[in-house]
mmCIF file of C-alpha atoms in Angstrom:
data_model
loop_
_atom_site.group_PDB
_atom_site.id
_atom_site.type_symbol
_atom_site.label_atom_id
_atom_site.label_comp_id
_atom_site.label_asym_id
_atom_site.label_seq_id
_atom_site.Cartn_x
_atom_site.Cartn_y
_atom_site.Cartn_z
ATOM 1 C CA MET A 1 164.527 108.617 77.158
ATOM 2 C CA VAL A 2 166.277 110.874 74.642
ATOM 3 C CA THR A 3 168.986 108.979 72.764
ATOM 4 C CA MET A 4 171.970 109.711 70.543
ATOM 5 C CA ARG A 5 174.575 107.811 68.562
ATOM 6 C CA ALA A 6 177.809 106.883 70.329
ATOM 7 C CA VAL A 7 180.643 104.407 69.903
ATOM 8 C CA ASP A 8 180.062 101.329 72.062
ATOM 9 C CA ILE A 9 181.889 98.041 72.671
ATOM 10 C CA LYS A 10 180.229 94.674 72.032
ATOM 11 C CA GLY A 11 180.403 92.732 75.274
ATOM 12 C CA GLY A 12 181.728 95.715 77.241
ATOM 13 C CA THR A 13 185.400 95.087 76.429
ATOM 14 C CA GLY A 14 187.240 93.628 73.481
ATOM 15 C CA PRO A 15 189.467 94.161 70.433
ATOM 16 C CA ALA A 16 189.117 97.044 67.983
ATOM 17 C CA THR A 17 186.630 94.980 65.973
ATOM 18 C CA ALA A 18 184.250 95.043 68.965
ATOM 19 C CA LEU A 19 183.633 98.775 68.449
ATOM 20 C CA PHE A 20 180.326 99.798 66.881
ATOM 21 C CA ILE A 21 178.028 102.826 66.791
ATOM 22 C CA ASN A 22 175.088 102.362 69.134
ATOM 23 C CA ASP A 23 172.010 104.320 68.014
ATOM 24 C CA SER A 24 170.280 104.068 71.392
ATOM 25 C CA THR A 25 172.854 105.570 73.764
ATOM 26 C CA PRO A 26 171.250 107.894 76.348
ATOM 27 C CA LYS A 27 171.896 111.536 75.511
ATOM 28 C CA PRO A 28 173.619 113.302 78.441
ATOM 29 C CA THR A 29 171.905 116.088 80.362
ATOM 30 C CA PRO A 30 174.230 118.879 81.515
ATOM 31 C CA SER A 31 174.516 119.561 85.242
ATOM 32 C CA PRO A 32 174.247 123.203 86.426
ATOM 33 C CA THR A 33 177.999 123.792 85.835
ATOM 34 C CA GLN A 34 178.196 121.941 82.528
ATOM 35 C CA ALA A 35 177.591 122.618 78.847
ATOM 36 C CA LEU A 36 176.151 120.175 76.358
ATOM 37 C CA ILE A 37 178.375 120.039 73.278
ATOM 38 C CA ARG A 38 177.455 118.779 69.824
ATOM 39 C CA VAL A 39 180.691 116.962 68.956
ATOM 40 C CA LYS A 40 182.332 117.742 65.619
ATOM 41 C CA ALA A 41 185.548 115.726 66.071
ATOM 42 C CA PHE A 42 187.318 113.683 68.743
ATOM 43 C CA GLY A 43 190.910 112.580 69.253
ATOM 44 C CA LEU A 44 192.168 109.072 69.929
ATOM 45 C CA ASN A 45 194.541 108.375 72.815
ATOM 46 C CA ARG A 46 196.455 105.318 73.976
ATOM 47 C CA MET A 47 194.253 105.106 77.080
ATOM 48 C CA ASP A 48 191.235 104.539 74.799
ATOM 49 C CA LEU A 49 192.785 101.275 73.599
ATOM 50 C CA LEU A 50 193.453 100.171 77.175
ATOM 51 C CA GLN A 51 189.963 101.153 78.311
ATOM 52 C CA ARG A 52 188.448 99.277 75.384
ATOM 53 C CA GLU A 53 190.332 96.175 76.557
ATOM 54 C CA GLY A 54 189.260 96.659 80.188
ATOM 55 C CA LYS A 55 192.814 97.463 81.309
ATOM 56 C CA TYR A 56 192.426 101.137 82.279
ATOM 57 C CA PRO A 57 191.295 102.448 85.702
ATOM 58 C CA VAL A 58 188.400 104.641 84.568
ATOM 59 C CA PRO A 59 187.556 107.451 87.043
ATOM 60 C CA PRO A 60 184.152 107.032 88.724
ATOM 61 C CA GLN A 61 182.673 110.184 87.183
ATOM 62 C CA ALA A 62 183.410 109.033 83.615
ATOM 63 C CA PRO A 63 180.636 107.676 81.385
ATOM 64 C CA LYS A 64 181.295 104.279 79.809
ATOM 65 C CA THR A 65 181.716 105.852 76.358
ATOM 66 C CA LEU A 66 185.353 106.255 75.315
ATOM 67 C CA GLY A 67 187.137 109.521 74.576
ATOM 68 C CA VAL A 68 188.466 112.473 76.567
ATOM 69 C CA GLU A 69 189.156 115.195 73.970
ATOM 70 C CA PHE A 70 186.852 116.780 71.427
ATOM 71 C CA SER A 71 185.833 119.859 69.487
ATOM 72 C CA GLY A 72 182.277 121.012 68.868
ATOM 73 C CA VAL A 73 179.511 123.547 69.392
ATOM 74 C CA ILE A 74 177.687 124.467 72.626
ATOM 75 C CA GLU A 75 174.034 123.414 72.349
ATOM 76 C CA GLU A 76 172.891 123.958 75.931
ATOM 77 C CA LEU A 77 174.205 125.503 79.144
ATOM 78 C CA GLY A 78 173.562 124.524 82.751
ATOM 79 C CA SER A 79 171.934 127.026 85.087
ATOM 80 C CA LYS A 80 175.240 127.954 86.802
ATOM 81 C CA ALA A 81 177.508 127.672 83.770
ATOM 82 C CA HIS A 82 178.230 131.426 83.825
ATOM 83 C CA GLU A 83 179.321 131.668 87.466
ATOM 84 C CA GLY A 84 183.021 132.487 87.770
ATOM 85 C CA HIS A 85 183.759 131.521 84.201
ATOM 86 C CA GLU A 86 183.839 133.023 80.765
ATOM 87 C CA ASP A 87 180.613 134.260 79.260
ATOM 88 C CA TRP A 88 179.699 131.123 77.353
ATOM 89 C CA LYS A 89 176.683 131.106 75.077
ATOM 90 C CA LYS A 90 174.820 128.689 72.873
ATOM 91 C CA GLY A 91 176.499 128.341 69.477
ATOM 92 C CA ASP A 92 180.034 128.979 70.740
ATOM 93 C CA GLU A 93 182.664 126.888 68.957
ATOM 94 C CA VAL A 94 184.849 125.127 71.536
ATOM 95 C CA PHE A 95 187.277 122.322 72.250
ATOM 96 C CA GLY A 96 187.924 120.687 75.581
ATOM 97 C CA LEU A 97 188.919 117.902 77.942
ATOM 98 C CA ALA A 98 186.481 115.452 79.540
ATOM 99 C CA TYR A 99 186.637 112.430 81.846
ATOM 100 C CA GLY A 100 185.086 110.387 79.044
ATOM 101 C CA GLY A 101 182.237 110.319 76.552
ATOM 102 C CA ALA A 102 183.799 112.087 73.547
ATOM 103 C CA TYR A 103 183.136 109.249 71.061
ATOM 104 C CA ALA A 104 179.539 110.437 70.725
ATOM 105 C CA GLU A 105 177.259 112.960 69.059
ATOM 106 C CA TYR A 106 176.893 114.858 72.359
ATOM 107 C CA ILE A 107 178.986 115.273 75.484
ATOM 108 C CA ALA A 108 178.342 117.110 78.774
ATOM 109 C CA VAL A 109 181.445 118.849 80.172
ATOM 110 C CA ASN A 110 182.254 121.294 82.964
ATOM 111 C CA VAL A 111 182.545 124.697 81.286
ATOM 112 C CA HIS A 112 185.891 125.359 82.969
ATOM 113 C CA MET A 113 187.404 122.607 80.795
ATOM 114 C CA LEU A 114 186.304 124.304 77.570
ATOM 115 C CA VAL A 115 188.403 126.585 75.358
ATOM 116 C CA HIS A 116 187.136 128.873 72.611
ATOM 117 C CA LYS A 117 188.071 127.432 69.204
ATOM 118 C CA PRO A 118 190.361 129.840 67.326
ATOM 119 C CA SER A 119 189.326 130.552 63.742
ATOM 120 C CA GLU A 120 192.914 129.791 62.677
ATOM 121 C CA LEU A 121 192.497 126.115 63.614
ATOM 122 C CA SER A 122 190.320 123.371 62.145
ATOM 123 C CA TRP A 123 187.894 121.187 64.098
ATOM 124 C CA GLU A 124 190.294 118.288 63.571
ATOM 125 C CA GLU A 125 193.306 120.188 64.918
ATOM 126 C CA CYS A 126 191.392 121.404 67.978
ATOM 127 C CA ALA A 127 190.202 117.879 68.800
ATOM 128 C CA GLY A 128 193.862 116.837 69.001
ATOM 129 C CA ILE A 129 194.958 119.471 71.520
ATOM 130 C CA PRO A 130 193.400 118.998 74.987
ATOM 131 C CA GLU A 131 194.615 115.652 76.345
ATOM 132 C CA THR A 132 197.894 115.743 74.462
ATOM 133 C CA TRP A 133 199.119 119.251 75.194
ATOM 134 C CA ILE A 134 197.766 119.386 78.746
ATOM 135 C CA THR A 135 199.552 116.101 79.537
ATOM 136 C CA ALA A 136 202.797 117.526 78.125
ATOM 137 C CA LEU A 137 202.409 120.718 80.156
ATOM 138 C CA GLN A 138 201.656 118.731 83.303
ATOM 139 C CA ALA A 139 204.636 116.404 82.851
ATOM 140 C CA MET A 140 207.063 119.220 82.081
ATOM 141 C CA TYR A 141 206.027 121.916 84.513
ATOM 142 C CA LEU A 142 203.908 120.666 87.398
ATOM 143 C CA VAL A 143 205.713 117.340 87.809
ATOM 144 C CA GLY A 144 209.073 117.723 86.089
ATOM 145 C CA GLU A 145 209.589 121.321 87.273
ATOM 146 C CA PHE A 146 211.035 122.442 83.963
ATOM 147 C CA ALA A 147 212.710 125.845 83.761
ATOM 148 C CA PRO A 148 214.516 127.555 80.870
ATOM 149 C CA GLY A 149 218.077 126.287 80.566
ATOM 150 C CA LYS A 150 217.296 122.729 81.692
ATOM 151 C CA SER A 151 217.846 119.775 79.370
ATOM 152 C CA ILE A 152 215.053 117.297 78.684
ATOM 153 C CA LEU A 153 214.538 113.853 77.134
ATOM 154 C CA TRP A 154 211.202 112.777 75.634
ATOM 155 C CA HIS A 155 210.753 109.059 75.124
ATOM 156 C CA ALA A 156 208.404 107.881 72.349
ATOM 157 C CA GLY A 157 209.393 111.071 70.560
ATOM 158 C CA ALA A 158 206.848 110.752 67.737
ATOM 159 C CA SER A 159 203.921 110.164 70.094
ATOM 160 C CA SER A 160 201.444 113.011 70.332
ATOM 161 C CA VAL A 161 202.417 114.008 73.883
ATOM 162 C CA SER A 162 206.125 114.084 73.051
ATOM 163 C CA ILE A 163 205.454 115.987 69.807
ATOM 164 C CA ALA A 164 203.782 118.631 71.969
ATOM 165 C CA GLY A 165 206.495 118.429 74.612
ATOM 166 C CA ILE A 166 209.401 118.854 72.214
ATOM 167 C CA GLN A 167 207.767 121.979 70.788
ATOM 168 C CA LEU A 168 207.108 123.355 74.285
ATOM 169 C CA SER A 169 210.697 122.613 75.323
ATOM 170 C CA LYS A 170 212.077 124.439 72.302
ATOM 171 C CA ALA A 171 209.809 127.464 72.748
ATOM 172 C CA ASP A 172 210.750 127.700 76.430
ATOM 173 C CA ASN A 173 214.501 127.579 75.825
ATOM 174 C CA ALA A 174 215.582 124.152 76.977
ATOM 175 C CA SER A 175 219.384 123.910 76.825
ATOM 176 C CA ALA A 176 219.066 120.649 74.897
ATOM 177 C CA ILE A 177 216.146 118.446 73.787
ATOM 178 C CA TYR A 178 216.593 114.725 73.211
ATOM 179 C CA ALA A 179 214.160 112.051 72.075
ATOM 180 C CA THR A 180 213.979 108.317 71.533
ATOM 181 C CA ALA A 181 211.921 106.385 69.009
ATOM 182 C CA ARG A 182 211.986 102.903 67.522
ATOM 183 C CA GLN A 183 212.231 103.901 63.861
ATOM 184 C CA ASP A 184 214.797 106.031 62.021
ATOM 185 C CA GLU A 185 211.984 107.901 60.270
ATOM 186 C CA LYS A 186 210.540 108.939 63.627
ATOM 187 C CA CYS A 187 213.949 110.017 64.911
ATOM 188 C CA ASP A 188 214.463 112.161 61.811
ATOM 189 C CA PHE A 189 210.999 113.662 62.328
ATOM 190 C CA CYS A 190 211.859 114.648 65.925
ATOM 191 C CA VAL A 191 215.010 116.482 64.825
ATOM 192 C CA GLN A 192 214.079 117.892 61.430
ATOM 193 C CA LYS A 193 210.410 118.781 61.977
ATOM 194 C CA LEU A 194 210.161 119.364 65.726
ATOM 195 C CA GLY A 195 213.591 120.800 66.486
ATOM 196 C CA ALA A 196 215.017 118.227 68.907
ATOM 197 C CA THR A 197 218.774 118.466 69.440
ATOM 198 C CA ALA A 198 219.165 114.739 68.720
ATOM 199 C CA ALA A 199 217.028 111.595 68.629
ATOM 200 C CA PHE A 200 218.155 108.011 69.180
ATOM 201 C CA ASN A 201 216.712 104.814 67.707
ATOM 202 C CA SER A 202 216.159 102.647 70.781
ATOM 203 C CA GLU A 203 215.965 99.505 68.626
ATOM 204 C CA LYS A 204 219.394 100.034 67.086
ATOM 205 C CA SER A 205 221.428 101.669 69.839
ATOM 206 C CA ASN A 206 221.886 101.899 73.574
ATOM 207 C CA TRP A 207 219.977 105.163 73.924
ATOM 208 C CA SER A 208 221.146 105.908 77.485
ATOM 209 C CA GLU A 209 224.793 105.629 76.397
ATOM 210 C CA GLU A 210 224.030 107.920 73.454
ATOM 211 C CA VAL A 211 222.456 110.483 75.790
ATOM 212 C CA LEU A 212 225.492 110.426 78.076
ATOM 213 C CA LYS A 213 227.786 110.786 75.056
ATOM 214 C CA ALA A 214 225.778 113.761 73.762
ATOM 215 C CA THR A 215 225.888 115.456 77.173
ATOM 216 C CA ASP A 216 229.599 114.789 77.886
ATOM 217 C CA GLY A 217 228.623 112.374 80.631
ATOM 218 C CA LYS A 218 226.398 114.833 82.494
ATOM 219 C CA GLY A 219 223.020 113.318 81.574
ATOM 220 C CA VAL A 220 219.718 115.160 81.253
ATOM 221 C CA ASP A 221 217.824 117.138 83.870
ATOM 222 C CA ILE A 222 214.303 115.870 83.048
ATOM 223 C CA ILE A 223 213.177 112.593 81.471
ATOM 224 C CA ILE A 224 209.562 112.080 80.397
ATOM 225 C CA ASP A 225 208.926 108.345 80.136
ATOM 226 C CA PHE A 226 205.978 106.313 78.843
ATOM 227 C CA ILE A 227 207.813 102.981 78.561
ATOM 228 C CA GLY A 228 208.263 101.883 82.172
ATOM 229 C CA ALA A 229 210.137 98.782 83.268
ATOM 230 C CA SER A 230 212.260 98.194 80.161
ATOM 231 C CA TYR A 231 213.624 101.770 80.310
ATOM 232 C CA PHE A 232 213.975 101.991 84.089
ATOM 233 C CA GLY A 233 217.714 101.229 84.249
ATOM 234 C CA GLY A 234 218.466 103.373 81.212
ATOM 235 C CA ASN A 235 216.618 106.300 82.743
ATOM 236 C CA LEU A 236 218.711 106.063 85.910
ATOM 237 C CA ASP A 237 221.883 106.003 83.790
ATOM 238 C CA ALA A 238 220.802 108.921 81.561
ATOM 239 C CA ALA A 239 219.549 111.209 84.342
ATOM 240 C CA ALA A 240 221.788 114.046 85.491
ATOM 241 C CA ARG A 241 222.531 114.785 89.125
ATOM 242 C CA ASP A 242 219.341 116.118 90.737
ATOM 243 C CA GLY A 243 217.507 114.801 87.678
ATOM 244 C CA HIS A 244 213.773 114.247 87.617
ATOM 245 C CA ILE A 245 212.250 111.205 85.882
ATOM 246 C CA VAL A 246 208.520 111.551 85.176
ATOM 247 C CA ASN A 247 206.739 108.274 84.422
ATOM 248 C CA LEU A 248 203.374 108.519 82.653
ATOM 249 C CA ALA A 249 202.822 104.973 81.376
ATOM 250 C CA SER A 250 204.315 101.468 81.198
ATOM 251 C CA MET A 251 204.097 100.519 77.520
ATOM 252 C CA GLY A 252 207.292 98.477 77.908
ATOM 253 C CA GLY A 253 206.078 96.553 80.937
ATOM 254 C CA ALA A 254 205.283 97.327 84.562
ATOM 255 C CA LYS A 255 207.425 94.781 86.430
ATOM 256 C CA LEU A 256 211.180 95.174 86.789
ATOM 257 C CA PRO A 257 213.197 92.091 85.810
ATOM 258 C CA GLY A 258 215.302 92.154 88.984
ATOM 259 C CA GLY A 259 218.926 93.035 89.484
ATOM 260 C CA GLU A 260 218.342 96.733 88.800
ATOM 261 C CA ASP A 261 220.902 99.007 90.460
ATOM 262 C CA VAL A 262 218.947 101.664 92.353
ATOM 263 C CA GLY A 263 222.103 103.215 93.784
ATOM 264 C CA ALA A 264 221.756 106.085 91.318
ATOM 265 C CA PHE A 265 218.813 107.405 93.319
ATOM 266 C CA VAL A 266 221.203 108.271 96.132
ATOM 267 C CA ARG A 267 224.361 108.840 94.112
ATOM 268 C CA LYS A 268 222.717 111.314 91.721
ATOM 269 C CA ARG A 269 219.899 112.485 94.033
ATOM 270 C CA ILE A 270 217.351 111.434 91.400
ATOM 271 C CA ARG A 271 213.598 111.937 91.809
ATOM 272 C CA PHE A 272 211.325 109.379 90.133
ATOM 273 C CA GLU A 273 207.684 110.421 90.062
ATOM 274 C CA GLY A 274 204.620 108.867 88.472
ATOM 275 C CA SER A 275 201.665 110.924 87.347
ATOM 276 C CA SER A 276 198.384 110.785 85.461
ATOM 277 C CA LEU A 277 195.934 113.406 84.242
ATOM 278 C CA ARG A 278 192.554 111.691 83.975
ATOM 279 C CA SER A 279 192.434 110.737 87.659
ATOM 280 C CA ARG A 280 192.891 114.374 88.774
ATOM 281 C CA ASP A 281 190.027 116.503 90.039
ATOM 282 C CA GLU A 282 188.515 119.327 88.004
ATOM 283 C CA GLN A 283 190.337 122.015 89.969
ATOM 284 C CA TYR A 284 193.730 120.510 89.082
ATOM 285 C CA GLN A 285 192.736 119.946 85.461
ATOM 286 C CA GLY A 286 191.281 123.458 85.300
ATOM 287 C CA LYS A 287 194.626 125.021 86.264
ATOM 288 C CA LEU A 288 196.277 123.113 83.443
ATOM 289 C CA ARG A 289 193.529 124.203 81.055
ATOM 290 C CA ASN A 290 194.316 127.811 82.012
ATOM 291 C CA GLN A 291 198.019 127.209 81.443
ATOM 292 C CA LEU A 292 197.219 125.797 77.993
ATOM 293 C CA VAL A 293 195.203 128.923 77.121
ATOM 294 C CA GLU A 294 197.858 131.326 78.398
ATOM 295 C CA HIS A 295 200.950 129.446 77.323
ATOM 296 C CA ALA A 296 200.141 127.597 74.117
ATOM 297 C CA LEU A 297 197.006 129.035 72.512
ATOM 298 C CA PRO A 298 198.713 132.186 71.156
ATOM 299 C CA LYS A 299 201.395 129.988 69.557
ATOM 300 C CA PHE A 300 198.742 127.767 67.957
ATOM 301 C CA LYS A 301 197.197 130.877 66.417
ATOM 302 C CA SER A 302 200.554 132.156 65.144
ATOM 303 C CA LYS A 303 201.456 128.652 63.860
ATOM 304 C CA GLU A 304 204.602 128.553 66.007
ATOM 305 C CA PHE A 305 203.101 125.392 67.478
ATOM 306 C CA THR A 306 201.806 122.710 65.127
ATOM 307 C CA ILE A 307 199.184 120.054 65.862
ATOM 308 C CA TYR A 308 200.427 117.124 63.805
ATOM 309 C CA VAL A 309 197.476 115.064 62.574
ATOM 310 C CA GLU A 310 198.459 111.690 61.121
ATOM 311 C CA LYS A 311 195.049 110.760 59.713
ATOM 312 C CA VAL A 312 191.403 111.794 59.908
ATOM 313 C CA PHE A 313 188.653 109.145 59.841
ATOM 314 C CA ASP A 314 184.892 109.356 59.598
ATOM 315 C CA TRP A 315 183.750 108.038 62.964
ATOM 316 C CA GLU A 316 181.966 105.206 61.144
ATOM 317 C CA SER A 317 185.534 103.889 60.593
ATOM 318 C CA VAL A 318 186.479 103.965 64.285
ATOM 319 C CA VAL A 319 187.578 100.298 64.106
ATOM 320 C CA GLU A 320 190.199 101.188 61.472
ATOM 321 C CA ALA A 321 191.238 104.245 63.512
ATOM 322 C CA HIS A 322 191.935 102.073 66.572
ATOM 323 C CA GLN A 323 193.784 99.519 64.454
ATOM 324 C CA LEU A 324 196.007 102.259 63.036
ATOM 325 C CA MET A 325 196.876 103.451 66.544
ATOM 326 C CA GLU A 326 197.684 99.868 67.548
ATOM 327 C CA SER A 327 200.158 99.620 64.656
ATOM 328 C CA ASN A 328 202.508 102.096 66.401
ATOM 329 C CA LYS A 329 203.420 103.566 63.009
ATOM 330 C CA THR A 330 201.902 107.013 63.433
ATOM 331 C CA LYS A 331 203.493 110.411 64.033
ATOM 332 C CA GLY A 332 200.851 112.583 65.637
ATOM 333 C CA LYS A 333 197.127 112.484 66.266
ATOM 334 C CA ILE A 334 194.455 110.219 64.881
ATOM 335 C CA ILE A 335 191.157 112.107 64.695
ATOM 336 C CA CYS A 336 187.590 110.982 64.006
ATOM 337 C CA VAL A 337 184.983 113.419 62.672
ATOM 338 C CA ILE A 338 181.221 113.198 63.081
ATOM 339 C CA PRO A 339 179.612 114.601 59.910
#
């Protein structure tokens, strides 16, 4: 058996300190439609922490190794990797989205989920794009049905997905862009660095009242929420008539406390829709990959869009990288590089 080094978890699940680099992980073999990538860098995501703890529904096609986004170099191509796709070749510099397995020296990925790495971007920047920006595009467009002139609210405004989303909203002419965060520094970042219209500290103020005040009582057309139960009532209050609330996670709890007034669903004709990216099939993900290439890649090259990287770790320090993400003090991506 050919082996490689990959991040593993002592006991299968556990805290950040259970992570270690396993020297005897089986090296993947690409299927006919896949490429084998030598990984240069990989991005951390909140789902990695949940998966590490055994609290994330991992799709059946995913390897047990963590990680869904990466940058690297094509080392090998499957026999059908050229059919209906770009003319990939060995040595191409790429970044991409996977169902799992990015915390490793090698990863096998369907070629349709790969993107050519622009020379204007670093390996670290590219490793922070796929999951983050594709999730933002999915939430805004496919689920939230954003169109120019609509207003939008991004919760967890300094999270990587919302950082991407605020920039996309601004570039695509949202009428107003609001954000919430739990620290003044993060709120300032959303307004001053990203271009949000206003950001509200959810620890210090009633953010839904602030949104209604800022919109003269109208509310916002689209709300992208990662918090869940604790923001449920506030979302209903802050949504405009015919508003669309897109729920992507439940960081603030999954069970409603009771006594919630759901009358707003009828009164305001609100749509509440949950979504995820990792559970989608390759055809769905591939369409979003294409949208990323067409919609965002030119703006990455021109620097109109910025990939905010909070900190870069050597992958030998993956424990510290996970602990930093758990601290909830970051603004942007945490990236690990494999020398």
